[in-house]
Tab-separated table of C-alpha atoms and ligand atoms in Angstrom:
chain	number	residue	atom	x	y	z
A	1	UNK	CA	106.031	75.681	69.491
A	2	UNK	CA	105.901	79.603	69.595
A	3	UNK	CA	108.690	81.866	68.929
A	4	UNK	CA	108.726	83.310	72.393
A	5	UNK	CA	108.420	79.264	73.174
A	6	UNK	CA	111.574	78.974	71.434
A	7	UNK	CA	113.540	81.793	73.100
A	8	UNK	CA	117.012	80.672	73.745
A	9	UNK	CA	117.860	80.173	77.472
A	10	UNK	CA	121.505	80.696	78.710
A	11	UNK	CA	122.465	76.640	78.455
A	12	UNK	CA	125.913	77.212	78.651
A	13	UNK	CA	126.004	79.326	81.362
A	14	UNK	CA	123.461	77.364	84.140
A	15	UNK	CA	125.681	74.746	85.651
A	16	UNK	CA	123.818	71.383	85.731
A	17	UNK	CA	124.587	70.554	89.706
A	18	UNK	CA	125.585	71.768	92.713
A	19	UNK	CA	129.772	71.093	93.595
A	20	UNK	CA	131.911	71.024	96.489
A	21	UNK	CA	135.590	72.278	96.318
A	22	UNK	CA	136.572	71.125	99.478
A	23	UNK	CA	134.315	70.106	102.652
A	24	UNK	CA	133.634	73.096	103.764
A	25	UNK	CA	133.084	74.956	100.270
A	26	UNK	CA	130.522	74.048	97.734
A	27	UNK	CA	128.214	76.226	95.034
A	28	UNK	CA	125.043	75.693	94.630
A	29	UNK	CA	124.169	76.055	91.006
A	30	UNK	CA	122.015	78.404	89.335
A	31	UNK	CA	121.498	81.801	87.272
A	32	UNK	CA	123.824	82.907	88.748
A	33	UNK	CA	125.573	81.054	91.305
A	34	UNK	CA	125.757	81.009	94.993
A	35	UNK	CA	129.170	80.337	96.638
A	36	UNK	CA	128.741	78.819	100.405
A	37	UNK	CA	131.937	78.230	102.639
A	38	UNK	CA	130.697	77.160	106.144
A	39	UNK	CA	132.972	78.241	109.167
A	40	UNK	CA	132.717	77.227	112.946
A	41	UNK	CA	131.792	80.503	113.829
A	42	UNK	CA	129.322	81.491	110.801
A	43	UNK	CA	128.840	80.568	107.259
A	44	UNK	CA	129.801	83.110	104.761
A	45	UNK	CA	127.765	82.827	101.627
A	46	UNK	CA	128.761	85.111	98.114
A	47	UNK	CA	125.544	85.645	95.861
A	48	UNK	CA	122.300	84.826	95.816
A	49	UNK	CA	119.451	84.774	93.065
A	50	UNK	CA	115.804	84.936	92.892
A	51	UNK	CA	115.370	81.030	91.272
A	52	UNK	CA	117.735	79.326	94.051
A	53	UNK	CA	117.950	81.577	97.238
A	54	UNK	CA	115.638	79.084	99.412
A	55	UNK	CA	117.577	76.084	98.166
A	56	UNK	CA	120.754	77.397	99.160
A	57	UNK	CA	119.131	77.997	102.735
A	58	UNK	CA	117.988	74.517	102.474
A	59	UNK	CA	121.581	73.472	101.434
A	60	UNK	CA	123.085	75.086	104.127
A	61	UNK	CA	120.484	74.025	107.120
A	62	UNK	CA	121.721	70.555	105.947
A	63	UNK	CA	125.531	70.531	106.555
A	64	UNK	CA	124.985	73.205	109.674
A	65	UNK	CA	123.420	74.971	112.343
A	66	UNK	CA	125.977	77.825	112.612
A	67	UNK	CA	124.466	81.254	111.792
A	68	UNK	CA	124.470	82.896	108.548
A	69	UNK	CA	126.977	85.303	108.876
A	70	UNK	CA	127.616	87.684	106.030
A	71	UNK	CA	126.068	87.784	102.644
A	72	UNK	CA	128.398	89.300	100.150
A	73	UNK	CA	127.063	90.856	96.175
A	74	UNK	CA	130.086	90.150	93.925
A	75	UNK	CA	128.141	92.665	91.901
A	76	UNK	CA	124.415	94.664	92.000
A	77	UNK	CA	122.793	92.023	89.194
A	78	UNK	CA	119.657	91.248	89.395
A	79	UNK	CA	121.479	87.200	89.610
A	80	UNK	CA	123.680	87.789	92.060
A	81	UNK	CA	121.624	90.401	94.423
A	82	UNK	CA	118.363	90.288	94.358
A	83	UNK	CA	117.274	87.116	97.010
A	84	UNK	CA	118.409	87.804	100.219
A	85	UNK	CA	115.564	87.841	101.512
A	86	UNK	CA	115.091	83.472	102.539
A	87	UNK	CA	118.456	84.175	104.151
A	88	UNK	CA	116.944	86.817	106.989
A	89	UNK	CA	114.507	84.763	107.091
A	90	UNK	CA	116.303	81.876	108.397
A	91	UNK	CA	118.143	84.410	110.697
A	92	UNK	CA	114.864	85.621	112.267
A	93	UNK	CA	113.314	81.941	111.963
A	94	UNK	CA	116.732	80.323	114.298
A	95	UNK	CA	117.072	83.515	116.961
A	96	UNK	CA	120.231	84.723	114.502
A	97	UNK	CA	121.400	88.307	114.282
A	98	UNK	CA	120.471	89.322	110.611
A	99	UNK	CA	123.265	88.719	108.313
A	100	UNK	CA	125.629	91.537	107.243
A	101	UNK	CA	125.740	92.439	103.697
A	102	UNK	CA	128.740	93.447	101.995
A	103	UNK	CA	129.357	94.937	99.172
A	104	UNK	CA	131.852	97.276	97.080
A	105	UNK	CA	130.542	101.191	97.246
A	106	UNK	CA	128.830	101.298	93.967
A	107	UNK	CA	126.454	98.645	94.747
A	108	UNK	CA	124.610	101.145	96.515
A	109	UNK	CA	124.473	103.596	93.611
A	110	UNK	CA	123.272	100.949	91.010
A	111	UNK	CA	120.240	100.223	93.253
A	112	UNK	CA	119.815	103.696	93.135
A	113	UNK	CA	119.698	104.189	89.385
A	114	UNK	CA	117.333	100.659	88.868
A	115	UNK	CA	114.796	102.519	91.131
A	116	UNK	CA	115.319	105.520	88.744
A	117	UNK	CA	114.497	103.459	85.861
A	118	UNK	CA	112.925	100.322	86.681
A	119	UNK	CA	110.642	100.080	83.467
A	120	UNK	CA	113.626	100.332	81.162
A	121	UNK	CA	115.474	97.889	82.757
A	122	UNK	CA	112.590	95.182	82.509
A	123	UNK	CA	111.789	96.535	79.163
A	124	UNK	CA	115.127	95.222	77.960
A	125	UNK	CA	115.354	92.364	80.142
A	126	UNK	CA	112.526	91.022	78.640
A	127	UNK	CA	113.815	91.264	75.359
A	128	UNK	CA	117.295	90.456	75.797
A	129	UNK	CA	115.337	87.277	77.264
A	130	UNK	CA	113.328	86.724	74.508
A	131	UNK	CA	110.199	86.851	76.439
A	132	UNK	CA	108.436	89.497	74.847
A	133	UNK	CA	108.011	93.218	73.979
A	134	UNK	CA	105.471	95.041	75.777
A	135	UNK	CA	105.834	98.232	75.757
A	136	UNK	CA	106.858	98.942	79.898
A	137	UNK	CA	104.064	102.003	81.227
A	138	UNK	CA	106.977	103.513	82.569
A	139	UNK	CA	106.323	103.197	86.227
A	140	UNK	CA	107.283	99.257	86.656
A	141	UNK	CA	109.584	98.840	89.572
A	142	UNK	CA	113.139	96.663	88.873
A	143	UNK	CA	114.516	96.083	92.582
A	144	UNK	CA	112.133	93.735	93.837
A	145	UNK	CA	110.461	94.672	96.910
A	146	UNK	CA	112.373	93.238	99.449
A	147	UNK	CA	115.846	94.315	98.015
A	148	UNK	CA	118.723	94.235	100.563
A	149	UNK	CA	120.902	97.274	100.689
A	150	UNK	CA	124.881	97.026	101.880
A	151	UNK	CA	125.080	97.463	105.450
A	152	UNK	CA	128.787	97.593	104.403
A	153	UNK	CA	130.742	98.903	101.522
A	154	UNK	CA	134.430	98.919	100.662
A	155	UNK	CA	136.547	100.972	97.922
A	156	UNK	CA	139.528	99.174	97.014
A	157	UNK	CA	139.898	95.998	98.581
A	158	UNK	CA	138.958	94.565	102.630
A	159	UNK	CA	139.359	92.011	104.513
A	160	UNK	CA	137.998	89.922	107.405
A	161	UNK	CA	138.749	86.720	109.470
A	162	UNK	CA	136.094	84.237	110.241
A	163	UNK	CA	135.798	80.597	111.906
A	164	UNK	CA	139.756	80.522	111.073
A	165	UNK	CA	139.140	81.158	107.212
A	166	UNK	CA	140.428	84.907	105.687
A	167	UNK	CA	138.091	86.416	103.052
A	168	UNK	CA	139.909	88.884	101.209
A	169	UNK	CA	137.810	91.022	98.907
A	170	UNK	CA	139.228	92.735	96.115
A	171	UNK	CA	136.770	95.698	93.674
A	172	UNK	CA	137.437	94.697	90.242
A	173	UNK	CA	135.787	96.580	87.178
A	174	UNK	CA	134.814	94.145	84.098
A	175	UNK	CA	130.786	93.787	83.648
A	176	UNK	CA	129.751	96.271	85.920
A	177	UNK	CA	131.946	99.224	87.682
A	178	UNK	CA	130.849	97.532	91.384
A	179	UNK	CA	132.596	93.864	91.326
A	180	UNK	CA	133.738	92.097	93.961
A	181	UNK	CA	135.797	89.122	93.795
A	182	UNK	CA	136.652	86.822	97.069
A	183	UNK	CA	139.813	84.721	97.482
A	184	UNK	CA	140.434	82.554	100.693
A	185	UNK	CA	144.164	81.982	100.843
A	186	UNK	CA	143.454	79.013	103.258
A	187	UNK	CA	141.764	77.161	100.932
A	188	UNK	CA	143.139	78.909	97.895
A	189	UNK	CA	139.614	79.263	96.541
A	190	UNK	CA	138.418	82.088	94.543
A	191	UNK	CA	134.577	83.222	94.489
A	192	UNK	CA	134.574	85.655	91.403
A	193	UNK	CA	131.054	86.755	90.385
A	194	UNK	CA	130.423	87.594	86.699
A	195	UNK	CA	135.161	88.059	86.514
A	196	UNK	CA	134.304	84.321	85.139
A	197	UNK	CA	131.129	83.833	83.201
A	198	UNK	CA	132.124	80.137	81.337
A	199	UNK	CA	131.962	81.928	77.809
A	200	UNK	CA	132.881	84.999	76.180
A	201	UNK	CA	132.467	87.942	78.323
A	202	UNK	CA	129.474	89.891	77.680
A	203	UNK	CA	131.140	93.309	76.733
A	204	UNK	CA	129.243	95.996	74.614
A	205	UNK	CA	125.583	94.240	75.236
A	206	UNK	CA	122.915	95.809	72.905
A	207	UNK	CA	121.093	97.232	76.032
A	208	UNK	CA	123.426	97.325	78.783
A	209	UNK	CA	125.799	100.757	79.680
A	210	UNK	CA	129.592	100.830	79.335
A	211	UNK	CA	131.291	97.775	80.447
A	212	UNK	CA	135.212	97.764	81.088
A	213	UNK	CA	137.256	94.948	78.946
A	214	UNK	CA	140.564	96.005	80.106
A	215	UNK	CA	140.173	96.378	83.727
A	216	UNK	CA	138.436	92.392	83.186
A	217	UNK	CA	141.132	91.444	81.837
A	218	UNK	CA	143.084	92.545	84.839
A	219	UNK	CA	140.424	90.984	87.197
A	220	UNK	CA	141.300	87.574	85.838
A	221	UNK	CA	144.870	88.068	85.453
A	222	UNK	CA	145.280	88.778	89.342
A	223	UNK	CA	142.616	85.900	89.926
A	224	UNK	CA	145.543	83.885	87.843
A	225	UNK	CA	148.216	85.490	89.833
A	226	UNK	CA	146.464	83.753	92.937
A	227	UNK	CA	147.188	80.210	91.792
A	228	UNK	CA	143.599	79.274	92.834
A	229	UNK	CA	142.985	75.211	93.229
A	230	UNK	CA	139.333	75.805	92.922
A	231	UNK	CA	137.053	78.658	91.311
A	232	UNK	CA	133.753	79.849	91.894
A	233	UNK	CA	132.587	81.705	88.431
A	234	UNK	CA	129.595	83.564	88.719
A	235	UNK	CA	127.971	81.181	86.084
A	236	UNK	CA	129.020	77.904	84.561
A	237	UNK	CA	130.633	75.273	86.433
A	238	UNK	CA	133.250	75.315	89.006
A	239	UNK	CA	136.924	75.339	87.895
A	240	UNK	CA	139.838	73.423	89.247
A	241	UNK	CA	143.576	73.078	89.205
A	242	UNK	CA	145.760	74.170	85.779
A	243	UNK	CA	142.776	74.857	83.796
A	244	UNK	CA	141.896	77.948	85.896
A	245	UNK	CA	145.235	79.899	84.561
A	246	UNK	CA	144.403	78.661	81.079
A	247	UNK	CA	140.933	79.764	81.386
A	248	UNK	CA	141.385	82.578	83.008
A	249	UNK	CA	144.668	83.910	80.703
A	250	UNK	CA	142.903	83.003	77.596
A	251	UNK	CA	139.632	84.804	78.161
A	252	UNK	CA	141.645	87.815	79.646
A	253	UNK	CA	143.975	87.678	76.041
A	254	UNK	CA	141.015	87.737	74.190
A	255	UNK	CA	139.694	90.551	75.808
A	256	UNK	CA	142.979	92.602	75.290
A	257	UNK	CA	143.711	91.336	71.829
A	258	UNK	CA	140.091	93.158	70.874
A	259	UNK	CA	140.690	96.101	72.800
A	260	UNK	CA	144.196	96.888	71.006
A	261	UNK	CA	142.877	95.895	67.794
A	262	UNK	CA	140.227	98.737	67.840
A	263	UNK	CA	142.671	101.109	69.287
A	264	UNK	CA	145.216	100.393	66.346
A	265	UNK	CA	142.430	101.071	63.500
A	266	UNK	CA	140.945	104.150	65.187
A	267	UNK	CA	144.364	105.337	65.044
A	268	UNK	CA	144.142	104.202	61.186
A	269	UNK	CA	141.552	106.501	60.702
A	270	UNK	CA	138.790	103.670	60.372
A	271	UNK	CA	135.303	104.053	61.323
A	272	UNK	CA	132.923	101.915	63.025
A	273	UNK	CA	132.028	99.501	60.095
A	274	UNK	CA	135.662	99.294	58.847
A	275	UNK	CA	136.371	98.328	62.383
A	276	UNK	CA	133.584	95.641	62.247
A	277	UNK	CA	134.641	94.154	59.395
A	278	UNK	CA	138.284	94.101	60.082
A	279	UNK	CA	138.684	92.786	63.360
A	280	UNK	CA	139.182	89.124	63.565
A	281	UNK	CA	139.878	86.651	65.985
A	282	UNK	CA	142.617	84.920	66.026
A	283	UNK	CA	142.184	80.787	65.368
A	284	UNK	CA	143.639	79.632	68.384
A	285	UNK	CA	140.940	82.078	70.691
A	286	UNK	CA	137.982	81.777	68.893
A	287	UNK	CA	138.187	77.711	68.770
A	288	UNK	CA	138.124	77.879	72.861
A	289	UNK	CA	134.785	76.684	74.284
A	290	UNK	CA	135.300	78.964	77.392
A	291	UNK	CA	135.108	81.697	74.798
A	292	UNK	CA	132.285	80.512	72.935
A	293	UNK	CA	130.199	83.757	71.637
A	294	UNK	CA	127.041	82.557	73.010
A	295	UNK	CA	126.371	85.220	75.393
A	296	UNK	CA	129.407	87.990	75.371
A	297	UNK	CA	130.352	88.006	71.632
A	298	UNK	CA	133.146	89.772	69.746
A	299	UNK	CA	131.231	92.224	67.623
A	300	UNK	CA	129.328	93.030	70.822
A	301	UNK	CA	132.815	93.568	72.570
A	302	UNK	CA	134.041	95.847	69.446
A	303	UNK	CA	131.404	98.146	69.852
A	304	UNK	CA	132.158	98.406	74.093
A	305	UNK	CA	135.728	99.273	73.567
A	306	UNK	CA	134.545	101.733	70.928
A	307	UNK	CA	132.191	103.518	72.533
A	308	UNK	CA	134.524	103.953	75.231
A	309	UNK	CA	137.302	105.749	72.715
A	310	UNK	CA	134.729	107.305	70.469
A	311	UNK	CA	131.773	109.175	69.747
A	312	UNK	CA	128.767	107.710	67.744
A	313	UNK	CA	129.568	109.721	64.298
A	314	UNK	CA	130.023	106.437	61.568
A	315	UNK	CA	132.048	108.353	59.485
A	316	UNK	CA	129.002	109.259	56.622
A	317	UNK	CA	128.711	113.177	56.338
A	318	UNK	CA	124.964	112.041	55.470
A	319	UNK	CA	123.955	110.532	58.340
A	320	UNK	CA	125.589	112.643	60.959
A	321	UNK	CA	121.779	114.436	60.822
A	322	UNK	CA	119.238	112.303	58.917
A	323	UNK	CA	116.270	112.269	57.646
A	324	UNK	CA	113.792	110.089	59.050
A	325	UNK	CA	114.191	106.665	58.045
A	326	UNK	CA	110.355	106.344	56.332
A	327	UNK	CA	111.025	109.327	54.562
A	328	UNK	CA	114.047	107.766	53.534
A	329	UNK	CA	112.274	104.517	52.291
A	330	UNK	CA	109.279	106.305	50.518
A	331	UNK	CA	111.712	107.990	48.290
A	332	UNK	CA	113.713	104.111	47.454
A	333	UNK	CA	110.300	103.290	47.176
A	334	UNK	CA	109.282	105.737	44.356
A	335	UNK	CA	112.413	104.697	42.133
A	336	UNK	CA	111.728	100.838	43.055
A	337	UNK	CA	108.381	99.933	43.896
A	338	UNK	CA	107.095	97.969	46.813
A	339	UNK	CA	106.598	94.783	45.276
A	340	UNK	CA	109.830	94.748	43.322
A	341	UNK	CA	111.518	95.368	46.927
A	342	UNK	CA	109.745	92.419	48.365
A	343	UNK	CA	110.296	90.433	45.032
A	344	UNK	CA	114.079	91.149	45.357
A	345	UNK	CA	114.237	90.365	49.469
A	346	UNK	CA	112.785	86.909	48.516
A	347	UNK	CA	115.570	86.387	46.121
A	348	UNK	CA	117.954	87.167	48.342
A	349	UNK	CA	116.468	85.017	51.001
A	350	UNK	CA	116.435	81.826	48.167
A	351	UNK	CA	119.915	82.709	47.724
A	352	UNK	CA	120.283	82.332	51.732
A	353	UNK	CA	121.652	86.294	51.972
A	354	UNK	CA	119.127	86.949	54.610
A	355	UNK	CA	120.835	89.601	56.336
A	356	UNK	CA	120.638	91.940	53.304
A	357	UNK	CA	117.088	90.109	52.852
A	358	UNK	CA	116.353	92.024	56.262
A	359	UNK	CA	117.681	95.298	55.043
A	360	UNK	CA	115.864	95.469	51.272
A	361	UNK	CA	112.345	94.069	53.358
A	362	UNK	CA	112.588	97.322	55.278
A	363	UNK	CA	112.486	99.825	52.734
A	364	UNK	CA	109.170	98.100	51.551
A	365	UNK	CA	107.990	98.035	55.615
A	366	UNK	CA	108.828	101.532	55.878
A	367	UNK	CA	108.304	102.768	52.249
A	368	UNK	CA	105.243	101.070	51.520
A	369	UNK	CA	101.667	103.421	50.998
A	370	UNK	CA	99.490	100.537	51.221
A	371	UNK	CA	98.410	98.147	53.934
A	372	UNK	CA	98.662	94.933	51.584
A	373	UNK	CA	101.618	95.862	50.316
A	374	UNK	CA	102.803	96.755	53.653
A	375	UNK	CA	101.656	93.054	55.514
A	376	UNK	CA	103.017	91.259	52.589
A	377	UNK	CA	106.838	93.142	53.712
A	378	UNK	CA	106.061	92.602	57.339
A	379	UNK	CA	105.165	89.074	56.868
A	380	UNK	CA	108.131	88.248	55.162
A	381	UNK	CA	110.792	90.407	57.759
A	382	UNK	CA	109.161	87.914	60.370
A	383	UNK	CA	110.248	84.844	58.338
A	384	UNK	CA	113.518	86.392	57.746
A	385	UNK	CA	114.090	87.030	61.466
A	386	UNK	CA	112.637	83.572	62.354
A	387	UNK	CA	115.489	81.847	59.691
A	388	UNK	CA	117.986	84.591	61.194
A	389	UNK	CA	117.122	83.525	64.662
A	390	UNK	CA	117.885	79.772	64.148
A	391	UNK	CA	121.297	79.977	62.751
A	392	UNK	CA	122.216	82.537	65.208
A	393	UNK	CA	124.619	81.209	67.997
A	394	UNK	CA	124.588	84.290	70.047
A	395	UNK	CA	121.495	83.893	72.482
A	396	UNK	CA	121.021	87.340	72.971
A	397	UNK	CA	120.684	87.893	68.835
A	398	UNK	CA	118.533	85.213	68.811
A	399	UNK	CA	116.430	86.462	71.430
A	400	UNK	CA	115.935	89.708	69.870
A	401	UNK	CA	115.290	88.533	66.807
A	402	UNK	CA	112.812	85.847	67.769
A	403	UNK	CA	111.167	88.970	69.685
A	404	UNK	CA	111.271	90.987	67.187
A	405	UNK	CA	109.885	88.348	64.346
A	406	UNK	CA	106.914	87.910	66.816
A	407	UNK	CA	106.294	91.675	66.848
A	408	UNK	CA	106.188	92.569	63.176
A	409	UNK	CA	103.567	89.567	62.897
A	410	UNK	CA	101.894	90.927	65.135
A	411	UNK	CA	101.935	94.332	63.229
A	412	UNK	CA	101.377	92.462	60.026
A	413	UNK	CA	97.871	90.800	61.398
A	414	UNK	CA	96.840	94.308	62.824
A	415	UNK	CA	96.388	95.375	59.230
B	501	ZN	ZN1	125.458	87.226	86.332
């Protein structure tokens, strides 16, 4: 099997089936979800995503013949916004008035900025996905071409009444700055989007801009406020009774507990690395599967909080302005030549440290005059990334790495 064959998909987080909450409720299950609640007068459906869109039409054409009557984005993803399209078609197909699309104000503004850089965006999404590197030619589009603007945006919270059923919409910020979460006091069901992901949150992503761990906490604790019966997350499985407040509380005290810990040791005068290496999770969080660092992960969620408090000095007078990092290695290399670095990377690795492995492999990648010399480091970073890769929980590591291990082979067999 290939590396980019053995990319890590998000298991966790792609629900296995389709549920029903109560008759006229169900999600249809997917990356992300769709959330459907059917109404005499209209059905009111919250997401949609590329992979399931025409099977949630299908779903829905099965229980009903009522009109689609409002689409709403919990949030401007890609898995949550991007599929609307099957669902004007069935409007247009039936004799239906299109459906209305709402959405909180910023939805609007994040379409905006993916058409100002659409080849970044797929640049990292295929990495963070592990399925490849290619360089993007800068002029690849993001929004697919039948994206769905808001006909209707909302600041704070709104409201409407439908078939009997209240949707109340409340703007939360957490992943993004535009979410939308949905409660239905009549059925005390709550649709959330990406407010409930089924593991840890995915704060302070590798690629991804600033993303807002105290305001998610918030989210959830109001969610938790509600007393909900059944929840909607915007991935994972649907949640029910008692274990929603547990769920919910927990992720949102794990979230805060990280947040006031890197507060506390900025104050202590620590910098980034101290903070790294000094945070740690308390026993009785960490062990939770709903917080399981497969996706969101607390180092990644260290580095969110702080780069929202700080700038990106680490502390090192040296590197506030360095040099470049091959000049850098072709100096180590001078005092310690290539092959001893390689010679002492392989040690490591025997002795399993194959994170420092990584870092001693570089200076010989980067240091290196000769080609040989040079394939021999590059050969053995892949192997280290590829050994790195499997014991990595964290699908996003893993997916970089196994990208990455693929790309200095590559680079290795160019020589
Ligand atoms: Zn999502």
């Amino acid at each position: 099997m290939s590396r980019l064959e053995r990319r890590t998909v998000f298991g966790a987080m792609t629900p296995l089936r389709d549920e029903e909450c109560t008759p006229d409720i169900f999600m249809v299950a997917g990356f992300g979800n769709t959330g459907v609640v059917i109404t005499e007068e209209g059905v009111v459906v919250v997401d949609n995503t590329p992979m399931t869109s025409s099977r949630v039409v299908e779903a829905i054409r099965a229980r009903t013949q009522v009109p689609i009557h409002t689409i709403i984005y919990t949030h401007g993803h890609g898995d949550h916004a991007f599929a609307t399209a099957p669902f004007v078609a069935d409007a247009k197909e039936k004799g239906h008035a299109k459906p209305r699309i709402i959405a909180h104000k910023l939805v609007t503004k994040r379409f905006d900025r993916y058409q100002k850089l659409g080849s970044y965006n797929r640049y990292i999404n295929r990495i963070q996905g592990g399925r490849g590197y290619a360089r993007p030619k800068g002029d690849e589009q993001f929004l697919p071409a039948d994206i769905v603007y808001p006909d209707i945006t909302y600041s704070d919270a709104m409201q409407f009444k439908l078939g009997g059923l209240t949707f109340e919409l409340y703007h939360y910020i957490g992943e993004t700055d535009d979410g939308t979460w949905v409660w239905i006091p009549e059925r005390k069901t709550a649709i959330v989007g990406d407010l409930m992901v089924g593991v840890c949150p995915n704060i302070g992503n590798p690629f991804k801009l600033q993303r807002y761990e105290l305001e998610w906490a918030e989210g959830l604790e109001m969610v938790a406020g509600k007393n909900p019966n059944f929840l909607i997350p915007g991935h994972g499985r649907t949640l029910q009774g008692e274990e929603i407040q547990e769920i919910c509380l927990d992720t949102a005290k794990l979230l805060r507990y990280i947040h006031d810990e890197v507060v506390r040791l900025l104050n202590e005068g620590c910098w980034i690395e101290e903070i790294l290496e000094r945070v740690k999770i308390p026993e009785d969080l960490a062990s939770k599967r709903w917080l399981a660092p497969v996706y969101g992960c607390p180092t990644y969620i260290i580095h969110g909080v702080h780069r929202r408090y700080a700038g990106w000095y680490n502390g090192n007078p040296s590197e506030l302005f360095p040099s470049k990092s091959a000049d850098i290695a072709a100096e180590i290399v001078k005092v310690s030549d290539a092959d001893s670095l390689i010679g002492h990377a392989k040690k490591l690795q025997q002795e399993g440290e194959i994170q420092l492995a990584l870092h001693v492999v570089d200076f010989a990648i980067k240091g290196a005059k000769d080609a040989a010399r040079r394939k021999a480091a590059l050969l053995l970073k892949a192997e280290l990334l590829d050994a790195r890769a499997a014991a990595e929980v964290n699908t996003i590591a893993s997916n970089i790495m196994l990208v990455g291990a693929e790309e200095t082979e590559q680079e290795a067999n160019a020589l």
